[in-house]
Amino acid sequence: MRRAVTAAAVLAAAVAVPLNPVPASAASPYKGANAAAVQDDFNGDGYRDLAVGAPYAANGAVDAAGAVVVLYGSSSSVSATRRTVLTQATAGIPGDPEEYDGFGRAVTSADLDRDGYADLIVGTSDEAVGSNDARGSVTVVWGGPDGLKGGTNISVPTGYGDGRTYCRFGLSLATGDMNGDGAPELSVGSGCDAATYTGPFTRTGKAAQTALDRFYGETRGVVMGDVDGDGHAEQFWLPGPTDGDLRGPVFVQHGAPVGEPQPASPRTELPLADGHAGMVGDINGDGYGDLVTGISSDDSMSGGPAGWARRGGEIQVLYGSAQGITAGQQPQVFHQDTAGVPGAAEDGDQFGQSLSVADLDGDGYADVLVGAPGEAVGTHMAAGTAVLLRGSAGGLTTAKAAGYTQDTAGVPGSVETGDQFGAAVHLVDLNKDGKLETVVGAPTENSDGCVWIARGSASGPVPNGSVNVCGKSSGIGVHGVKGYFGAALAGVHVEQ
């Protein structure tokens, strides 16, 4: 078994108090609510919704209890007024708001109970369970015609984390249909063991089957997506930095036939690949998903041995095929010293800290939005940036690459030290016009945090007319620490 090393911890925070939910409603679920294009349509009206984690939001005087705000999509995109605010004090949500639980540190969605409405899945990796600090929890909040209501916790598998305390269950989340039966599976990363749940789920949170895998030890990241075109999602486990591989090993397990529980094939290591977090999307338009991984911590940040990411951080791309992603495939690597990538590689930029992979402009090729929240802008340290790289028939390219900061013309706000613009990123069509909005979190903007939302176009995000939606205006509370609204989006981010 690989033994994971401990990476340096990051950040402190500030927070908020939820207002009453203000959901949108629909009479019946949209017919495509469980399709990939609208898997985050929580109220079934046909518009994708935006879940924003604020893990350090306050609940009254309770600092860093955490909150998730869901902004409902519409023909005019989203606004702070059409929302539901969820905390562990919300009726029907299990648990209690406690200091530094961090409810909302990770968010994703899928229709787990197959009722036609997407369900919200929330990771609370620092939650204490009994006497075990930072044991962690995963909560499902159920979608329906009136939006999100009621929830349940997903039980850890039998034997999970035996003899260990700081497991941080829910550190990362991924969903995908591994056996082709139409019911998504749920994979959960943590500081202890890997856990996979086979759908469908009941409203009590019980999965059809549950699997525990101790091989990986710490499982910082998990990714699910179909990279061989067979209609079954593969599962990629990214344990994070280990004693022998600080850049992070990558393992793949293939989907199983209908009726079988977990991957029928043994795990395979991809020895030339690295990554701490990742996503799958079809970058070259060949019908096979491609894996993009991020390694954002460089040697300047490690406080220990050398051998982390290239200076400033990097991303890697592995391309799918009829054979999937094979062990001998050499990844394509991008960093801020790659010709054509905006910016320059500097210590602690954290390029690859967050990722979103989707077809932004409707040309048939998935694009990659990369966050670098540690990027200095002028004299402002850790002001942050988001970099867009374009997909093409030849794969990911720097042609027409663009970088966005709060100093970009048309982007609201101003560059300030420590805003961490790019800590989370997400590409999503919120107004159903076929072009994806660009969403970028700046969780340490002001005391509450904000997300930047720019409408999509054939040429990419349009800064003119773009908006900032911030935590306080969206219903979170802030007390002794910053709220970190925008620290988590459905796009993945590297957890420390």
C-alpha positions as a Python dict, from the first residue, in 0.01 Angstrom:
ca = {
    (1, 'M'): (0, 0, 0),
    (2, 'R'): (123, 345, -81),
    (3, 'R'): (158, 576, 216),
    (4, 'A'): (47, 931, 140),
    (5, 'V'): (253, 1227, 254),
    (6, 'T'): (88, 1532, 404),
    (7, 'A'): (77, 1847, 190),
    (8, 'A'): (91, 2193, 342),
    (9, 'A'): (-248, 2316, 463),
    (10, 'V'): (-395, 2628, 308),
    (11, 'L'): (-592, 2934, 392),
    (12, 'A'): (-819, 3064, 666),
    (13, 'A'): (-1168, 3198, 608),
    (14, 'A'): (-1486, 3406, 676),
    (15, 'V'): (-1860, 3326, 664),
    (16, 'A'): (-2242, 3376, 656),
    (17, 'V'): (-2600, 3316, 769),
    (18, 'P'): (-2852, 3160, 528),
    (19, 'L'): (-3177, 3331, 438),
    (20, 'N'): (-3499, 3146, 361),
    (21, 'P'): (-3483, 2938, 42),
    (22, 'V'): (-3623, 3102, -271),
    (23, 'P'): (-3651, 2815, -522),
    (24, 'A'): (-3791, 2814, -870),
    (25, 'S'): (-4047, 2544, -946),
    (26, 'A'): (-4163, 2325, -1232),
    (27, 'A'): (-4480, 2115, -1261),
    (28, 'S'): (-4299, 1803, -1381),
    (29, 'P'): (-3939, 1706, -1440),
    (30, 'Y'): (-3777, 1812, -1763),
    (31, 'K'): (-3745, 1503, -1983),
    (32, 'G'): (-3366, 1535, -1995),
    (33, 'A'): (-3305, 1601, -1627),
    (34, 'N'): (-3088, 1292, -1589),
    (35, 'A'): (-2897, 1347, -1914),
    (36, 'A'): (-2541, 1472, -1902),
    (37, 'A'): (-2638, 1813, -2038),
    (38, 'V'): (-2872, 1890, -1749),
    (39, 'Q'): (-2752, 1665, -1468),
    (40, 'D'): (-2758, 1968, -1236),
    (41, 'D'): (-3120, 2066, -1306),
    (42, 'F'): (-3251, 2041, -950),
    (43, 'N'): (-3607, 2167, -1012),
    (44, 'G'): (-3669, 2000, -1349),
    (45, 'D'): (-3741, 2316, -1549),
    (46, 'G'): (-3486, 2234, -1821),
    (47, 'Y'): (-3229, 2489, -1708),
    (48, 'R'): (-2903, 2391, -1543),
    (49, 'D'): (-2852, 2529, -1194),
    (50, 'L'): (-2538, 2651, -1023),
    (51, 'A'): (-2429, 2513, -684),
    (52, 'V'): (-2176, 2731, -502),
    (53, 'G'): (-1997, 2609, -191),
    (54, 'A'): (-1913, 2852, 89),
    (55, 'P'): (-1739, 2617, 334),
    (56, 'Y'): (-1650, 2888, 586),
    (57, 'A'): (-1990, 3055, 595),
    (58, 'A'): (-2110, 3122, 948),
    (59, 'N'): (-2429, 2999, 1101),
    (60, 'G'): (-2511, 3281, 1338),
    (61, 'A'): (-2205, 3306, 1562),
    (62, 'V'): (-2079, 2961, 1460),
    (63, 'D'): (-1779, 3023, 1238),
    (64, 'A'): (-1703, 2811, 931),
    (65, 'A'): (-2003, 2581, 968),
    (66, 'G'): (-2045, 2610, 591),
    (67, 'A'): (-2323, 2660, 337),
    (68, 'V'): (-2414, 2578, -22),
    (69, 'V'): (-2611, 2826, -232),
    (70, 'V'): (-2796, 2697, -538),
    (71, 'L'): (-2868, 2965, -798),
    (72, 'Y'): (-3145, 2851, -1033),
    (73, 'G'): (-3087, 2882, -1407),
    (74, 'S'): (-3331, 3056, -1639),
    (75, 'S'): (-3349, 3223, -1980),
    (76, 'S'): (-3169, 3516, -1820),
    (77, 'S'): (-2904, 3296, -1650),
    (78, 'V'): (-2881, 3314, -1269),
    (79, 'S'): (-2911, 3584, -1007),
    (80, 'A'): (-2869, 3609, -631),
    (81, 'T'): (-3247, 3636, -584),
    (82, 'R'): (-3348, 3300, -736),
    (83, 'R'): (-3178, 3072, -490),
    (84, 'T'): (-3188, 2812, -218),
    (85, 'V'): (-2946, 2840, 75),
    (86, 'L'): (-2860, 2511, 244),
    (87, 'T'): (-2677, 2452, 572),
    (88, 'Q'): (-2678, 2185, 839),
    (89, 'A'): (-2936, 2401, 1017),
    (90, 'T'): (-3175, 2381, 720),
    (91, 'A'): (-3486, 2171, 790),
    (92, 'G'): (-3438, 1819, 659),
    (93, 'I'): (-3058, 1841, 628),
    (94, 'P'): (-2883, 1601, 867),
    (95, 'G'): (-2620, 1715, 1115),
    (96, 'D'): (-2565, 2031, 1313),
    (97, 'P'): (-2371, 2345, 1220),
    (98, 'E'): (-2044, 2330, 1411),
    (99, 'E'): (-1728, 2538, 1393),
    (100, 'Y'): (-1507, 2452, 1097),
    (101, 'D'): (-1723, 2165, 970),
    (102, 'G'): (-1689, 2318, 623),
    (103, 'F'): (-2025, 2206, 478),
    (104, 'G'): (-1986, 2271, 104),
    (105, 'R'): (-1612, 2208, 68),
    (106, 'A'): (-1700, 1988, -232),
    (107, 'V'): (-2017, 1985, -445),
    (108, 'T'): (-2144, 1778, -736),
    (109, 'S'): (-2476, 1643, -862),
    (110, 'A'): (-2656, 1353, -1029),
    (111, 'D'): (-3004, 1198, -1026),
    (112, 'L'): (-2921, 937, -764),
    (113, 'D'): (-3276, 814, -707),
    (114, 'R'): (-3378, 827, -1078),
    (115, 'D'): (-3688, 1040, -1025),
    (116, 'G'): (-3601, 1280, -1311),
    (117, 'Y'): (-3462, 1553, -1085),
    (118, 'A'): (-3093, 1607, -1020),
    (119, 'D'): (-2981, 1575, -659),
    (120, 'L'): (-2713, 1782, -488),
    (121, 'I'): (-2420, 1600, -328),
    (122, 'V'): (-2220, 1789, -65),
    (123, 'G'): (-1886, 1694, 88),
    (124, 'T'): (-1816, 1809, 446),
    (125, 'S'): (-1471, 1663, 488),
    (126, 'D'): (-1382, 1839, 815),
    (127, 'E'): (-1695, 1738, 1003),
    (128, 'A'): (-1645, 1565, 1336),
    (129, 'V'): (-1835, 1237, 1373),
    (130, 'G'): (-1872, 1133, 1735),
    (131, 'S'): (-1532, 1176, 1897),
    (132, 'N'): (-1347, 1157, 1564),
    (133, 'D'): (-1231, 1496, 1444),
    (134, 'A'): (-1245, 1557, 1069),
    (135, 'R'): (-1400, 1219, 1007),
    (136, 'G'): (-1605, 1378, 729),
    (137, 'S'): (-1949, 1325, 579),
    (138, 'V'): (-2133, 1325, 246),
    (139, 'T'): (-2489, 1458, 224),
    (140, 'V'): (-2744, 1418, -55),
    (141, 'V'): (-3011, 1690, -88),
    (142, 'W'): (-3299, 1569, -303),
    (143, 'G'): (-3419, 1757, -609),
    (144, 'G'): (-3787, 1800, -697),
    (145, 'P'): (-4040, 2033, -864),
    (146, 'D'): (-3990, 2296, -594),
    (147, 'G'): (-3613, 2272, -596),
    (148, 'L'): (-3398, 2111, -330),
    (149, 'K'): (-3562, 1982, -13),
    (150, 'G'): (-3474, 1722, 246),
    (151, 'G'): (-3160, 1516, 262),
    (152, 'T'): (-2971, 1224, 403),
    (153, 'N'): (-2613, 1130, 477),
    (154, 'I'): (-2438, 855, 282),
    (155, 'S'): (-2305, 596, 526),
    (156, 'V'): (-1937, 506, 508),
    (157, 'P'): (-1864, 144, 405),
    (158, 'T'): (-1811, -117, 674),
    (159, 'G'): (-1450, -105, 791),
    (160, 'Y'): (-1389, 240, 647),
    (161, 'G'): (-1091, 414, 810),
    (162, 'D'): (-1048, 152, 1080),
    (163, 'G'): (-810, 280, 1345),
    (164, 'R'): (-778, 622, 1182),
    (165, 'T'): (-929, 955, 1282),
    (166, 'Y'): (-868, 1235, 1032),
    (167, 'C'): (-1022, 1060, 733),
    (168, 'R'): (-1192, 1365, 575),
    (169, 'F'): (-1457, 1157, 397),
    (170, 'G'): (-1603, 1369, 115),
    (171, 'L'): (-1275, 1536, 22),
    (172, 'S'): (-1366, 1478, -344),
    (173, 'L'): (-1679, 1355, -523),
    (174, 'A'): (-1753, 1212, -866),
    (175, 'T'): (-2054, 1053, -1034),
    (176, 'G'): (-2096, 843, -1347),
    (177, 'D'): (-2276, 534, -1478),
    (178, 'M'): (-2018, 256, -1459),
    (179, 'N'): (-2241, -40, -1546),
    (180, 'G'): (-2469, 116, -1808),
    (181, 'D'): (-2797, 67, -1622),
    (182, 'G'): (-2887, 436, -1622),
    (183, 'A'): (-2833, 479, -1248),
    (184, 'P'): (-2522, 682, -1162),
    (185, 'E'): (-2256, 552, -928),
    (186, 'L'): (-2102, 777, -663),
    (187, 'S'): (-1729, 774, -583),
    (188, 'V'): (-1596, 946, -271),
    (189, 'G'): (-1236, 1046, -207),
    (190, 'S'): (-1091, 1094, 140),
    (191, 'G'): (-779, 1091, 353),
    (192, 'C'): (-832, 722, 427),
    (193, 'D'): (-995, 470, 192),
    (194, 'A'): (-1162, 480, -149),
    (195, 'A'): (-1540, 430, -147),
    (196, 'T'): (-1776, 357, -438),
    (197, 'Y'): (-2155, 333, -424),
    (198, 'T'): (-2354, 158, -698),
    (199, 'G'): (-2684, 327, -787),
    (200, 'P'): (-2972, 362, -774),
    (201, 'F'): (-3008, 510, -425),
    (202, 'T'): (-3312, 512, -203),
    (203, 'R'): (-3421, 830, -26),
    (204, 'T'): (-3266, 689, 291),
    (205, 'G'): (-2927, 715, 121),
    (206, 'K'): (-2888, 340, 74),
    (207, 'A'): (-2708, 240, -245),
    (208, 'A'): (-2769, -80, -437),
    (209, 'Q'): (-2417, -187, -341),
    (210, 'T'): (-2119, -37, -162),
    (211, 'A'): (-1749, -108, -212),
    (212, 'L'): (-1443, -18, -3),
    (213, 'D'): (-1093, -21, -153),
    (214, 'R'): (-798, 12, 83),
    (215, 'F'): (-534, -29, -187),
    (216, 'Y'): (-498, 341, -253),
    (217, 'G'): (-478, 463, 105),
    (218, 'E'): (-539, 837, 83),
    (219, 'T'): (-757, 910, -220),
    (220, 'R'): (-737, 1284, -265),
    (221, 'G'): (-906, 1291, -606),
    (222, 'V'): (-1153, 1079, -801),
    (223, 'V'): (-1274, 1119, -1160),
    (224, 'M'): (-1544, 937, -1356),
    (225, 'G'): (-1605, 942, -1730),
    (226, 'D'): (-1623, 722, -2039),
    (227, 'V'): (-1286, 717, -2216),
    (228, 'D'): (-1333, 407, -2434),
    (229, 'G'): (-1674, 480, -2586),
    (230, 'D'): (-1853, 173, -2447),
    (231, 'G'): (-2115, 378, -2264),
    (232, 'H'): (-1976, 284, -1922),
    (233, 'A'): (-1783, 538, -1716),
    (234, 'E'): (-1431, 457, -1610),
    (235, 'Q'): (-1319, 546, -1260),
    (236, 'F'): (-986, 720, -1203),
    (237, 'W'): (-838, 734, -855),
    (238, 'L'): (-579, 1002, -780),
    (239, 'P'): (-435, 929, -434),
    (240, 'G'): (-238, 1254, -428),
    (241, 'P'): (127, 1295, -334),
    (242, 'T'): (285, 977, -201),
    (243, 'D'): (627, 901, -59),
    (244, 'G'): (745, 776, -396),
    (245, 'D'): (549, 1010, -624),
    (246, 'L'): (484, 1365, -508),
    (247, 'R'): (319, 1452, -838),
    (248, 'G'): (53, 1191, -764),
    (249, 'P'): (-9, 848, -920),
    (250, 'V'): (-312, 785, -1142),
    (251, 'F'): (-507, 457, -1146),
    (252, 'V'): (-795, 353, -1371),
    (253, 'Q'): (-1070, 97, -1315),
    (254, 'H'): (-1311, 12, -1595),
    (255, 'G'): (-1687, -4, -1585),
    (256, 'A'): (-1867, -332, -1518),
    (257, 'P'): (-2145, -506, -1713),
    (258, 'V'): (-2504, -440, -1605),
    (259, 'G'): (-2586, -635, -1290),
    (260, 'E'): (-2230, -657, -1165),
    (261, 'P'): (-2137, -436, -867),
    (262, 'Q'): (-1802, -267, -907),
    (263, 'P'): (-1537, -260, -1182),
    (264, 'A'): (-1493, -610, -1320),
    (265, 'S'): (-1134, -541, -1427),
    (266, 'P'): (-839, -493, -1195),
    (267, 'R'): (-702, -144, -1136),
    (268, 'T'): (-432, -29, -1375),
    (269, 'E'): (-171, 233, -1293),
    (270, 'L'): (-95, 489, -1565),
    (271, 'P'): (276, 520, -1485),
    (272, 'L'): (346, 818, -1710),
    (273, 'A'): (53, 1023, -1577),
    (274, 'D'): (33, 1248, -1271),
    (275, 'G'): (-241, 1441, -1099),
    (276, 'H'): (-409, 1541, -776),
    (277, 'A'): (-753, 1616, -928),
    (278, 'G'): (-912, 1581, -1270),
    (279, 'M'): (-1208, 1577, -1510),
    (280, 'V'): (-1309, 1396, -1830),
    (281, 'G'): (-1429, 1562, -2153),
    (282, 'D'): (-1394, 1499, -2528),
    (283, 'I'): (-1127, 1753, -2620),
    (284, 'N'): (-1050, 1628, -2972),
    (285, 'G'): (-1409, 1547, -3071),
    (286, 'D'): (-1344, 1182, -3156),
    (287, 'G'): (-1624, 1047, -2937),
    (288, 'Y'): (-1396, 929, -2657),
    (289, 'G'): (-1356, 1112, -2330),
    (290, 'D'): (-1016, 1252, -2242),
    (291, 'L'): (-870, 1287, -1891),
    (292, 'V'): (-736, 1623, -1774),
    (293, 'T'): (-550, 1634, -1443),
    (294, 'G'): (-408, 1919, -1237),
    (295, 'I'): (-101, 1935, -1014),
    (296, 'S'): (-92, 2279, -860),
    (297, 'S'): (156, 2256, -571),
    (298, 'D'): (515, 2323, -674),
    (299, 'D'): (833, 2281, -473),
    (300, 'S'): (810, 2636, -338),
    (301, 'M'): (487, 2543, -157),
    (302, 'S'): (570, 2198, -29),
    (303, 'G'): (783, 2277, 273),
    (304, 'G'): (950, 1944, 217),
    (305, 'P'): (1117, 1732, -48),
    (306, 'A'): (1139, 1839, -411),
    (307, 'G'): (958, 1672, -698),
    (308, 'W'): (614, 1834, -701),
    (309, 'A'): (460, 2014, -1002),
    (310, 'R'): (662, 2221, -1245),
    (311, 'R'): (717, 2574, -1124),
    (312, 'G'): (379, 2743, -1088),
    (313, 'G'): (176, 2424, -1145),
    (314, 'E'): (68, 2227, -1451),
    (315, 'I'): (-209, 2027, -1616),
    (316, 'Q'): (-184, 1702, -1811),
    (317, 'V'): (-407, 1556, -2083),
    (318, 'L'): (-448, 1187, -2164),
    (319, 'Y'): (-659, 1102, -2470),
    (320, 'G'): (-922, 830, -2481),
    (321, 'S'): (-963, 573, -2758),
    (322, 'A'): (-1137, 242, -2830),
    (323, 'Q'): (-877, 93, -2596),
    (324, 'G'): (-935, 364, -2338),
    (325, 'I'): (-630, 534, -2187),
    (326, 'T'): (-341, 291, -2199),
    (327, 'A'): (-53, 258, -1955),
    (328, 'G'): (202, 356, -2218),
    (329, 'Q'): (41, 685, -2317),
    (330, 'Q'): (257, 993, -2264),
    (331, 'P'): (47, 1284, -2136),
    (332, 'Q'): (36, 1622, -2304),
    (333, 'V'): (156, 1881, -2050),
    (334, 'F'): (67, 2250, -2024),
    (335, 'H'): (199, 2512, -1782),
    (336, 'Q'): (250, 2886, -1788),
    (337, 'D'): (588, 2852, -1956),
    (338, 'T'): (426, 2656, -2243),
    (339, 'A'): (433, 2872, -2556),
    (340, 'G'): (97, 3040, -2602),
    (341, 'V'): (-32, 2990, -2246),
    (342, 'P'): (-110, 3332, -2094),
    (343, 'G'): (108, 3440, -1803),
    (344, 'A'): (446, 3319, -1684),
    (345, 'A'): (528, 3037, -1446),
    (346, 'E'): (617, 3170, -1102),
    (347, 'D'): (650, 3009, -762),
    (348, 'G'): (313, 2939, -604),
    (349, 'D'): (88, 3035, -899),
    (350, 'Q'): (-115, 2715, -844),
    (351, 'F'): (-192, 2671, -1213),
    (352, 'G'): (-418, 2364, -1222),
    (353, 'Q'): (-566, 2420, -876),
    (354, 'S'): (-910, 2405, -1039),
    (355, 'L'): (-1039, 2264, -1369),
    (356, 'S'): (-1351, 2253, -1582),
    (357, 'V'): (-1373, 2060, -1909),
    (358, 'A'): (-1666, 2127, -2146),
    (359, 'D'): (-1745, 2252, -2497),
    (360, 'L'): (-1762, 2624, -2429),
    (361, 'D'): (-1839, 2749, -2778),
    (362, 'G'): (-2037, 2464, -2934),
    (363, 'D'): (-1775, 2366, -3192),
    (364, 'G'): (-1774, 1998, -3091),
    (365, 'Y'): (-1449, 2012, -2896),
    (366, 'A'): (-1432, 2034, -2518),
    (367, 'D'): (-1230, 2326, -2385),
    (368, 'V'): (-1039, 2346, -2057),
    (369, 'L'): (-1070, 2629, -1806),
    (370, 'V'): (-780, 2630, -1561),
    (371, 'G'): (-766, 2825, -1235),
    (372, 'A'): (-442, 2966, -1094),
    (373, 'P'): (-551, 3140, -772),
    (374, 'G'): (-194, 3206, -655),
    (375, 'E'): (-108, 3410, -965),
    (376, 'A'): (25, 3759, -892),
    (377, 'V'): (-131, 4037, -1099),
    (378, 'G'): (109, 4329, -1098),
    (379, 'T'): (211, 4381, -738),
    (380, 'H'): (-95, 4203, -603),
    (381, 'M'): (6, 3862, -478),
    (382, 'A'): (-243, 3574, -507),
    (383, 'A'): (-489, 3795, -695),
    (384, 'G'): (-551, 3497, -923),
    (385, 'T'): (-633, 3421, -1284),
    (386, 'A'): (-834, 3177, -1498),
    (387, 'V'): (-690, 3054, -1828),
    (388, 'L'): (-896, 2913, -2116),
    (389, 'L'): (-736, 2657, -2349),
    (390, 'R'): (-923, 2538, -2659),
    (391, 'G'): (-999, 2189, -2778),
    (392, 'S'): (-945, 2094, -3143),
    (393, 'A'): (-926, 1790, -3369),
    (394, 'G'): (-558, 1774, -3280),
    (395, 'G'): (-623, 1788, -2907),
    (396, 'L'): (-580, 2067, -2656),
    (397, 'T'): (-413, 2372, -2804),
    (398, 'T'): (-292, 2716, -2704),
    (399, 'A'): (-444, 2872, -3018),
    (400, 'K'): (-684, 3147, -2908),
    (401, 'A'): (-592, 3085, -2545),
    (402, 'A'): (-705, 3363, -2313),
    (403, 'G'): (-649, 3464, -1954),
    (404, 'Y'): (-895, 3647, -1729),
    (405, 'T'): (-833, 3841, -1410),
    (406, 'Q'): (-1021, 4113, -1226),
    (407, 'D'): (-805, 4352, -1424),
    (408, 'T'): (-950, 4227, -1755),
    (409, 'A'): (-1166, 4489, -1928),
    (410, 'G'): (-1533, 4425, -1853),
    (411, 'V'): (-1473, 4201, -1549),
    (412, 'P'): (-1639, 4360, -1244),
    (413, 'G'): (-1435, 4446, -937),
    (414, 'S'): (-1068, 4525, -914),
    (415, 'V'): (-750, 4329, -861),
    (416, 'E'): (-663, 4296, -494),
    (417, 'T'): (-402, 4099, -306),
    (418, 'G'): (-527, 3762, -189),
    (419, 'D'): (-861, 3745, -376),
    (420, 'Q'): (-770, 3401, -520),
    (421, 'F'): (-968, 3449, -840),
    (422, 'G'): (-965, 3103, -1000),
    (423, 'A'): (-977, 2895, -682),
    (424, 'A'): (-1277, 2721, -842),
    (425, 'V'): (-1396, 2728, -1205),
    (426, 'H'): (-1696, 2590, -1391),
    (427, 'L'): (-1826, 2591, -1750),
    (428, 'V'): (-2205, 2554, -1766),
    (429, 'D'): (-2497, 2664, -1989),
    (430, 'L'): (-2725, 2838, -1741),
    (431, 'N'): (-2962, 3002, -1991),
    (432, 'K'): (-2996, 2715, -2244),
    (433, 'D'): (-2863, 2912, -2541),
    (434, 'G'): (-2608, 2646, -2636),
    (435, 'K'): (-2309, 2851, -2521),
    (436, 'L'): (-2158, 2793, -2182),
    (437, 'E'): (-2124, 3056, -1914),
    (438, 'T'): (-1782, 3091, -1752),
    (439, 'V'): (-1799, 3084, -1373),
    (440, 'V'): (-1492, 3166, -1165),
    (441, 'G'): (-1476, 3169, -786),
    (442, 'A'): (-1285, 3433, -591),
    (443, 'P'): (-1352, 3302, -239),
    (444, 'T'): (-1144, 3559, -53),
    (445, 'E'): (-1285, 3862, -235),
    (446, 'N'): (-1401, 4095, 43),
    (447, 'S'): (-1530, 3922, 356),
    (448, 'D'): (-1771, 3684, 186),
    (449, 'G'): (-1632, 3577, -152),
    (450, 'C'): (-1777, 3610, -502),
    (451, 'V'): (-1821, 3425, -828),
    (452, 'W'): (-1771, 3589, -1166),
    (453, 'I'): (-2026, 3484, -1430),
    (454, 'A'): (-1974, 3572, -1798),
    (455, 'R'): (-2214, 3470, -2073),
    (456, 'G'): (-2086, 3240, -2344),
    (457, 'S'): (-2041, 3306, -2714),
    (458, 'A'): (-1887, 3139, -3017),
    (459, 'S'): (-1565, 3323, -2934),
    (460, 'G'): (-1566, 3239, -2564),
    (461, 'P'): (-1670, 3424, -2248),
    (462, 'V'): (-1793, 3781, -2292),
    (463, 'P'): (-1656, 4004, -2013),
    (464, 'N'): (-1873, 4303, -2110),
    (465, 'G'): (-2196, 4274, -1916),
    (466, 'S'): (-2059, 4001, -1691),
    (467, 'V'): (-2149, 4004, -1323),
    (468, 'N'): (-2015, 3923, -980),
    (469, 'V'): (-2251, 3734, -752),
    (470, 'C'): (-2126, 3751, -393),
    (471, 'G'): (-2193, 3557, -78),
    (472, 'K'): (-2376, 3807, 138),
    (473, 'S'): (-2614, 3905, -139),
    (474, 'S'): (-2676, 3533, -198),
    (475, 'G'): (-2780, 3468, 159),
    (476, 'I'): (-2473, 3344, 344),
    (477, 'G'): (-2360, 3490, 674),
    (478, 'V'): (-2015, 3604, 775),
    (479, 'H'): (-1893, 3623, 1133),
    (480, 'G'): (-1532, 3588, 1249),
    (481, 'V'): (-1373, 3452, 933),
    (482, 'K'): (-1428, 3496, 561),
    (483, 'G'): (-1716, 3303, 408),
    (484, 'Y'): (-1531, 3158, 109),
    (485, 'F'): (-1834, 3175, -119),
    (486, 'G'): (-1703, 3041, -450),
    (487, 'A'): (-1446, 2804, -299),
    (488, 'A'): (-1631, 2505, -449),
    (489, 'L'): (-1814, 2464, -780),
    (490, 'A'): (-1904, 2155, -982),
    (491, 'G'): (-1572, 2191, -1163),
    (492, 'V'): (-1302, 2014, -960),
    (493, 'H'): (-1035, 2170, -742),
    (494, 'V'): (-728, 2025, -578),
    (495, 'E'): (-776, 1972, -206),
    (496, 'Q'): (-475, 2001, 23),
}
